[in-house]
Coordinates of N, CA and C and ligand atoms in Angstrom, one line a residue:
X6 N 149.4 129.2 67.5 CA 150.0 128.8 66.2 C 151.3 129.4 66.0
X7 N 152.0 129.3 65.2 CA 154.0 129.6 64.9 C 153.9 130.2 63.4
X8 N 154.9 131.2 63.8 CA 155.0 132.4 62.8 C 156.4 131.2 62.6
X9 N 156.6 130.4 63.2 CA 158.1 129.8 62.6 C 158.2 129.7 61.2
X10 N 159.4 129.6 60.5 CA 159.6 129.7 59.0 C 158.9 130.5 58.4
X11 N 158.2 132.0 58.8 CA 157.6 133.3 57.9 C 158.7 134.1 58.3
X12 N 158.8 134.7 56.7 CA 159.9 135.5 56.3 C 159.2 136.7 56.2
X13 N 159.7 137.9 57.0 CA 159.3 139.3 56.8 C 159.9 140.0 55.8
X14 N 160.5 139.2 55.1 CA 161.0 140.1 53.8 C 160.1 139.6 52.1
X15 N 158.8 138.6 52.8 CA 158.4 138.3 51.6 C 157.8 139.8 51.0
X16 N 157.1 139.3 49.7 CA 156.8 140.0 48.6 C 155.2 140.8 49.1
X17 N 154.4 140.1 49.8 CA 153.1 140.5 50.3 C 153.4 141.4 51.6
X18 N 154.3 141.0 52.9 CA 154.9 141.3 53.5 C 155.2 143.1 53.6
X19 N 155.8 143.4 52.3 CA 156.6 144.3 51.8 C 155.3 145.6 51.4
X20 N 153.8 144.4 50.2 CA 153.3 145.1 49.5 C 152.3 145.7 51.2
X21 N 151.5 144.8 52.4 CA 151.2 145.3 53.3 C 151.8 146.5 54.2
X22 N 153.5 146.6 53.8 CA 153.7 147.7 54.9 C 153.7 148.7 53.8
X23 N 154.1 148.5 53.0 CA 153.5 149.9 51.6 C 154.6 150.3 51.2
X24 N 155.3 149.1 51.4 CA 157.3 149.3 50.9 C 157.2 149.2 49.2
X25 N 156.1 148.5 48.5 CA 156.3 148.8 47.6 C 154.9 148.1 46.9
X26 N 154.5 149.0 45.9 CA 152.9 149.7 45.4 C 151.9 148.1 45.0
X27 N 150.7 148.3 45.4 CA 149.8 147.6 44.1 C 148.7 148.1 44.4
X28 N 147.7 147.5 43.2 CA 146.6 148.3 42.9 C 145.4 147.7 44.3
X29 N 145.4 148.4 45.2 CA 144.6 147.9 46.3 C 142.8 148.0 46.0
X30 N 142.1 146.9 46.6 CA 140.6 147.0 46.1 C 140.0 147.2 47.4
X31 N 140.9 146.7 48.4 CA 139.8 146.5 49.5 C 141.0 146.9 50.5
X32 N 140.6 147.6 51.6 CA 141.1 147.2 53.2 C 140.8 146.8 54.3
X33 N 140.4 146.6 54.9 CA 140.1 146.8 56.7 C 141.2 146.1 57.6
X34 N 140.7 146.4 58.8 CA 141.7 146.4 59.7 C 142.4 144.9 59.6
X35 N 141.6 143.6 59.5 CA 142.6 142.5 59.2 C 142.8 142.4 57.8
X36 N 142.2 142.8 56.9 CA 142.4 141.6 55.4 C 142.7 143.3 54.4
X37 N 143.5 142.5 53.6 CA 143.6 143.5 52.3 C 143.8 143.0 51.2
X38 N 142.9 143.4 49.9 CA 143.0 142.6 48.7 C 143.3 143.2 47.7
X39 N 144.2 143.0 46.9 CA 144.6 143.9 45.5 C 144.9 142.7 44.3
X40 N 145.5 143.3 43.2 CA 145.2 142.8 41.7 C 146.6 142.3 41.9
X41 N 146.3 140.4 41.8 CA 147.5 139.7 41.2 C 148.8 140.9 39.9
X42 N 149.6 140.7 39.8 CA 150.7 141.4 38.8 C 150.7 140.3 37.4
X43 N 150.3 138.6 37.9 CA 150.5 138.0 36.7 C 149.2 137.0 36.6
X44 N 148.2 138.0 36.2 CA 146.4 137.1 36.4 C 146.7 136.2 35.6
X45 N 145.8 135.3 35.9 CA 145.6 134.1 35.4 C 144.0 133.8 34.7
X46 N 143.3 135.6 34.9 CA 142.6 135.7 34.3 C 142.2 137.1 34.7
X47 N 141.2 137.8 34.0 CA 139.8 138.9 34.3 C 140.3 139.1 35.5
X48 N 140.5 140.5 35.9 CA 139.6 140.5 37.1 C 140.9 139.6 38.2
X49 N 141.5 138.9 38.6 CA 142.3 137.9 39.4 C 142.6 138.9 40.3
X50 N 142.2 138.3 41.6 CA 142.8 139.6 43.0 C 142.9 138.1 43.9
X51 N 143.9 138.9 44.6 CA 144.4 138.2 45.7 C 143.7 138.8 46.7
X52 N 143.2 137.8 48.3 CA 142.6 138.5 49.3 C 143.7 138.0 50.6
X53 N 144.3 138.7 51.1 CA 145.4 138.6 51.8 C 145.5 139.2 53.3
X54 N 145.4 138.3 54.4 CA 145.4 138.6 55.8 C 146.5 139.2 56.3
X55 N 145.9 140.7 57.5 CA 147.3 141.3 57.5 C 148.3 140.2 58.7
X56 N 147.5 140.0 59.7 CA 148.6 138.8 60.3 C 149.5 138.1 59.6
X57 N 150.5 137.8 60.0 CA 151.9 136.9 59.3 C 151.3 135.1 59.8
X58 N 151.8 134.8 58.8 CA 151.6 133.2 58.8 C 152.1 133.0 57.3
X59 N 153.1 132.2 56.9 CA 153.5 131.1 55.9 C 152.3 131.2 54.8
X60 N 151.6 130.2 54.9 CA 150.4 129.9 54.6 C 149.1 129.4 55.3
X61 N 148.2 128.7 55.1 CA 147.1 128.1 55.9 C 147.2 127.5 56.4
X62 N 148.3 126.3 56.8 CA 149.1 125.4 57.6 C 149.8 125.8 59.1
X63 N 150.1 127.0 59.0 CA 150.5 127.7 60.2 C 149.7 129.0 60.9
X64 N 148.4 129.1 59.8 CA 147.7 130.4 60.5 C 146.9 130.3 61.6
X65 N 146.7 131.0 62.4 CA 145.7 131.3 63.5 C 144.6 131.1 63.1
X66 N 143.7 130.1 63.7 CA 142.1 129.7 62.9 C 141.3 131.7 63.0
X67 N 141.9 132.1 64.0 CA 141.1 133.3 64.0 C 141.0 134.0 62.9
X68 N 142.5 133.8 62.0 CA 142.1 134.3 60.7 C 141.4 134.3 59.4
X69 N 140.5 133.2 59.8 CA 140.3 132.7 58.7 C 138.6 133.3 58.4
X70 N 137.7 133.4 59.5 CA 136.8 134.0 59.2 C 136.8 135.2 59.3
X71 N 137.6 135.8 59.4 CA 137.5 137.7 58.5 C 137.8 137.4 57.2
X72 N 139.1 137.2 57.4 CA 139.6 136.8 55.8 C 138.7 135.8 54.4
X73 N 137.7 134.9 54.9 CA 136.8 134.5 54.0 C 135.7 135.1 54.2
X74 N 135.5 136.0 54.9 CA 134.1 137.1 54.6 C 134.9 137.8 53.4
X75 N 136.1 138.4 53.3 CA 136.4 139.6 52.2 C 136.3 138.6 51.1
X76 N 137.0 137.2 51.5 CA 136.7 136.6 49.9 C 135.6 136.2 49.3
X77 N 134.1 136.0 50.2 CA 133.1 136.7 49.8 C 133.0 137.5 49.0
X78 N 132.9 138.3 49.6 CA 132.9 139.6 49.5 C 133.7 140.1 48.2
X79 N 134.7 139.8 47.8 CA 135.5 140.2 46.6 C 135.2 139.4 45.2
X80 N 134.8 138.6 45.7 CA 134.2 137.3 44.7 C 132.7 137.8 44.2
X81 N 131.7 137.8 45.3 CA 130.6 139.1 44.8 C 130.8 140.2 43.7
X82 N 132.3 141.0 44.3 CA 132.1 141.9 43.4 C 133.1 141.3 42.1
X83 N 133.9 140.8 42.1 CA 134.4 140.5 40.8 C 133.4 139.9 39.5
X84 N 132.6 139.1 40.5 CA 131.6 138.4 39.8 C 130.9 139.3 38.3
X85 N 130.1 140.6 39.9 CA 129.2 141.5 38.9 C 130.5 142.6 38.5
X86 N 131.3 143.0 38.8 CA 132.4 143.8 37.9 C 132.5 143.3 36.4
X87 N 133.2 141.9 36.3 CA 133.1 141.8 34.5 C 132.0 140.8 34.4
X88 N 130.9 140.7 35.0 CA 129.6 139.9 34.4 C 130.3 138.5 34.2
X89 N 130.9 138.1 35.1 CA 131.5 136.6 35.2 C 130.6 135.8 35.4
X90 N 130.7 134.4 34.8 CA 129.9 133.3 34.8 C 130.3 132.3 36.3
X91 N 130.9 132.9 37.0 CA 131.7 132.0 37.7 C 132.8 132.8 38.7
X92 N 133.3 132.2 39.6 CA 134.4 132.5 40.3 C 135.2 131.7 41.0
X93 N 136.2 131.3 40.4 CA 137.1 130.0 41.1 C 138.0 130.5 42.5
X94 N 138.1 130.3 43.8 CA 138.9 130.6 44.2 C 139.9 129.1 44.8
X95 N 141.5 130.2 45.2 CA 142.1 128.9 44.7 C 143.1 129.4 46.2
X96 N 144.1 128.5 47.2 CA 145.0 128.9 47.9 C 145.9 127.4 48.4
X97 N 147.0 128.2 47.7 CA 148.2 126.8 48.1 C 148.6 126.8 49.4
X98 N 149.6 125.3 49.3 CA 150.4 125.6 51.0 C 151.5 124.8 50.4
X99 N 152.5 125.3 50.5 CA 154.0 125.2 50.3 C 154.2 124.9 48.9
X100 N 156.1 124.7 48.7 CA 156.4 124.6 47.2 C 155.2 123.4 46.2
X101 N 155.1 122.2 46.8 CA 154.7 121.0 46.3 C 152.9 121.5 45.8
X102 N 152.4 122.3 46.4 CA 151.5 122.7 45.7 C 150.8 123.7 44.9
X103 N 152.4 124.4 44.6 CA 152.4 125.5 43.7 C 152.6 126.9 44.3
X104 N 152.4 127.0 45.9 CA 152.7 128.0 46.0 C 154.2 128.6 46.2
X105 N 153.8 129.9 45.9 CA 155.1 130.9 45.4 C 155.4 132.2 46.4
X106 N 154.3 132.5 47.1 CA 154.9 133.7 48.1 C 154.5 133.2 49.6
X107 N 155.5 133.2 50.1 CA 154.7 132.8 51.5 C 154.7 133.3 52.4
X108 N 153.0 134.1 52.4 CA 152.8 134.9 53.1 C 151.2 134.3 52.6
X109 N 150.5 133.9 53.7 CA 149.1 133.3 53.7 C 148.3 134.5 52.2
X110 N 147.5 133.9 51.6 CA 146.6 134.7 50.6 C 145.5 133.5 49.5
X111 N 144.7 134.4 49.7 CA 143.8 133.3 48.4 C 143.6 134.1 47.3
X112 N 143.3 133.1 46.5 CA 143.6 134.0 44.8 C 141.6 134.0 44.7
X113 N 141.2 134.9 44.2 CA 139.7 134.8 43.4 C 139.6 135.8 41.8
X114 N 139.1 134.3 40.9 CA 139.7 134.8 39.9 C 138.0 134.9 39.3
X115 N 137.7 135.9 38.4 CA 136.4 135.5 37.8 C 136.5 134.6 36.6
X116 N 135.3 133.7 36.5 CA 135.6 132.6 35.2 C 134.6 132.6 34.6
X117 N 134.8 132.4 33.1 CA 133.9 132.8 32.2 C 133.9 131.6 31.3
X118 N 132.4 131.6 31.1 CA 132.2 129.8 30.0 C 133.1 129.3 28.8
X119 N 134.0 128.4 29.2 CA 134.4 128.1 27.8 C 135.9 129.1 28.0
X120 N 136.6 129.8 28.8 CA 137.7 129.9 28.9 C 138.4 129.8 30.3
X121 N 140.0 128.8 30.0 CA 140.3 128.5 30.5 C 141.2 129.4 31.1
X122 N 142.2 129.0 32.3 CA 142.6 129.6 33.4 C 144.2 130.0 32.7
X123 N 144.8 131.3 32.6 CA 146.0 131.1 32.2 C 147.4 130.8 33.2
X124 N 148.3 130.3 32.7 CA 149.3 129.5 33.7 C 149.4 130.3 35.1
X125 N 149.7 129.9 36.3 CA 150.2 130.3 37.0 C 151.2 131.3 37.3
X126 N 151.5 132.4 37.6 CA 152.6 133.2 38.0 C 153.4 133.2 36.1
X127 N 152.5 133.3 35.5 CA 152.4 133.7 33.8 C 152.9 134.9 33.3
X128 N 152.5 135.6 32.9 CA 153.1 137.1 32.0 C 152.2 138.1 32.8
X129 N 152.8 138.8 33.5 CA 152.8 140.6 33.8 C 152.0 141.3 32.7
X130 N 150.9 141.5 34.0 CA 149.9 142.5 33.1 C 150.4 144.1 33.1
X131 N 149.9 144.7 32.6 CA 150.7 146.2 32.4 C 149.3 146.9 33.1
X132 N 150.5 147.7 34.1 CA 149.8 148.5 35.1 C 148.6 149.1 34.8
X133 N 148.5 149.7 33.8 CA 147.3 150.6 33.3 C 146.0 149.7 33.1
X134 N 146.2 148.4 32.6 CA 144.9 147.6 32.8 C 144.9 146.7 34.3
X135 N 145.7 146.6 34.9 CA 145.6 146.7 36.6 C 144.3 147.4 37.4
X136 N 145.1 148.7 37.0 CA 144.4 150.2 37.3 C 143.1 150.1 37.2
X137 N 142.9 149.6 35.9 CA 141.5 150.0 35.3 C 140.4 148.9 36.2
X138 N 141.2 147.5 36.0 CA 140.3 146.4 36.6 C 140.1 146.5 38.0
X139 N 141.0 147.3 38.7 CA 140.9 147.7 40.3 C 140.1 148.8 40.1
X140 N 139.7 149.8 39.4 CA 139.1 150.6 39.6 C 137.4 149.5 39.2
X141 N 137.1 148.8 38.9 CA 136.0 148.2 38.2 C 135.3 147.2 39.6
X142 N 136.4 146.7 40.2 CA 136.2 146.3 41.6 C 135.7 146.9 42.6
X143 N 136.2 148.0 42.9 CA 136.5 149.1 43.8 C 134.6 149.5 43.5
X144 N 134.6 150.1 42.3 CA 133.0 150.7 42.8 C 132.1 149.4 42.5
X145 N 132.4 148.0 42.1 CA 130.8 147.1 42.6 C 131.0 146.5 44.1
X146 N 132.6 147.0 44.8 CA 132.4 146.9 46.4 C 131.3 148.0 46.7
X147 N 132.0 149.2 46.5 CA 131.0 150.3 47.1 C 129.4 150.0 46.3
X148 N 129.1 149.4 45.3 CA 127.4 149.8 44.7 C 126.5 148.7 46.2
Ligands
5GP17 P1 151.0 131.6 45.1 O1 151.8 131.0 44.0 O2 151.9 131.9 46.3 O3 149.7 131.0 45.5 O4 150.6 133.0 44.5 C1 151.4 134.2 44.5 C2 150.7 135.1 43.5 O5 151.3 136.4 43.7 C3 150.9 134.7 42.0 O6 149.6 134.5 41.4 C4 151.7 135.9 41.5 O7 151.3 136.2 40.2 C5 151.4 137.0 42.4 N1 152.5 137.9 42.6 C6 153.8 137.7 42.6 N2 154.5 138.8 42.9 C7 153.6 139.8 43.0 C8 153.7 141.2 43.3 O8 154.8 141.7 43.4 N3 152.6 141.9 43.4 C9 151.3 141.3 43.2 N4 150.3 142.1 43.3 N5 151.2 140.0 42.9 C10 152.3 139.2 42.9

């Protein structure tokens, strides 16, 4: 597969080498998942492969089953973290279908009856409820 057209200066890129912070839920050695900056709901985490690839279009099939065990796996716990009715997950591939960072990642948002999803790449949550909803994550991984 071709790392052609991945940019090492994206924004995931940057948040994987630890050039600059987010609220991390999960690591291991391929996948790492932390709290979107502009949820689109409860709870919204991104699960993001450390291999480079664009998006899903150019990744290594190898990545794909580590990386959807975590999103499992993070979806489980988002689930029972805010007692969600639901869990949508969601992953673009290029401008035309909304995506905005390109650096491969899937979004898992928890969803709750009767409310809807707020816009896309929307309004900046403030760090301190980040914080809190990563920490809410963090221990129904570990229970
Ligand atoms: P995409 O549009 O590429 O599928 O999703 C990119 C996601 O990354 C968006 O939901 C957006 O809110 C989120 N995002 C953009 N910049 C940052 C950032 O600096 N840190 C974090 N944690 N999320 C970001």
């Amino acid at each position: 597969m071709t790392e052609v057209n991945y940019d090492t200066g994206n924004i995931f890129a940057k948040i994987l080498r630890g050039e600059i912070p987010s609220h991390r839920v999960y690591e291991d050695k391929a996948v790492v998942a932390f709290m979107d900056v502009m949820p689109q709901g409860l709870g919204h985490t991104l699960v993001v492969p450390k291999a480079p690839s664009r998006n899903l279009l150019d990744a290594n099939p190898s990545t794909f089953g580590p990386l959807f065990a975590v999103v499992q796996k993070v979806a489980q716990a988002v689930k029972r973290a805010f007692d969600a009715d639901g869990v949508t997950i969601m992953q673009f591939n290029e401008p035309a279908s909304g995506q905005t960072v390109y650096h491969l990642h899937v979004h898992v948002i928890p969803r709750f009856d009767g409310i809807p999803l707020k816009p896309h790449t929307g309004a900046m949550e403030k760090p301190e409820v980040l914080a809190r909803n990563a920490e809410k994550i963090r221990a129904a991984l570990a229970a």
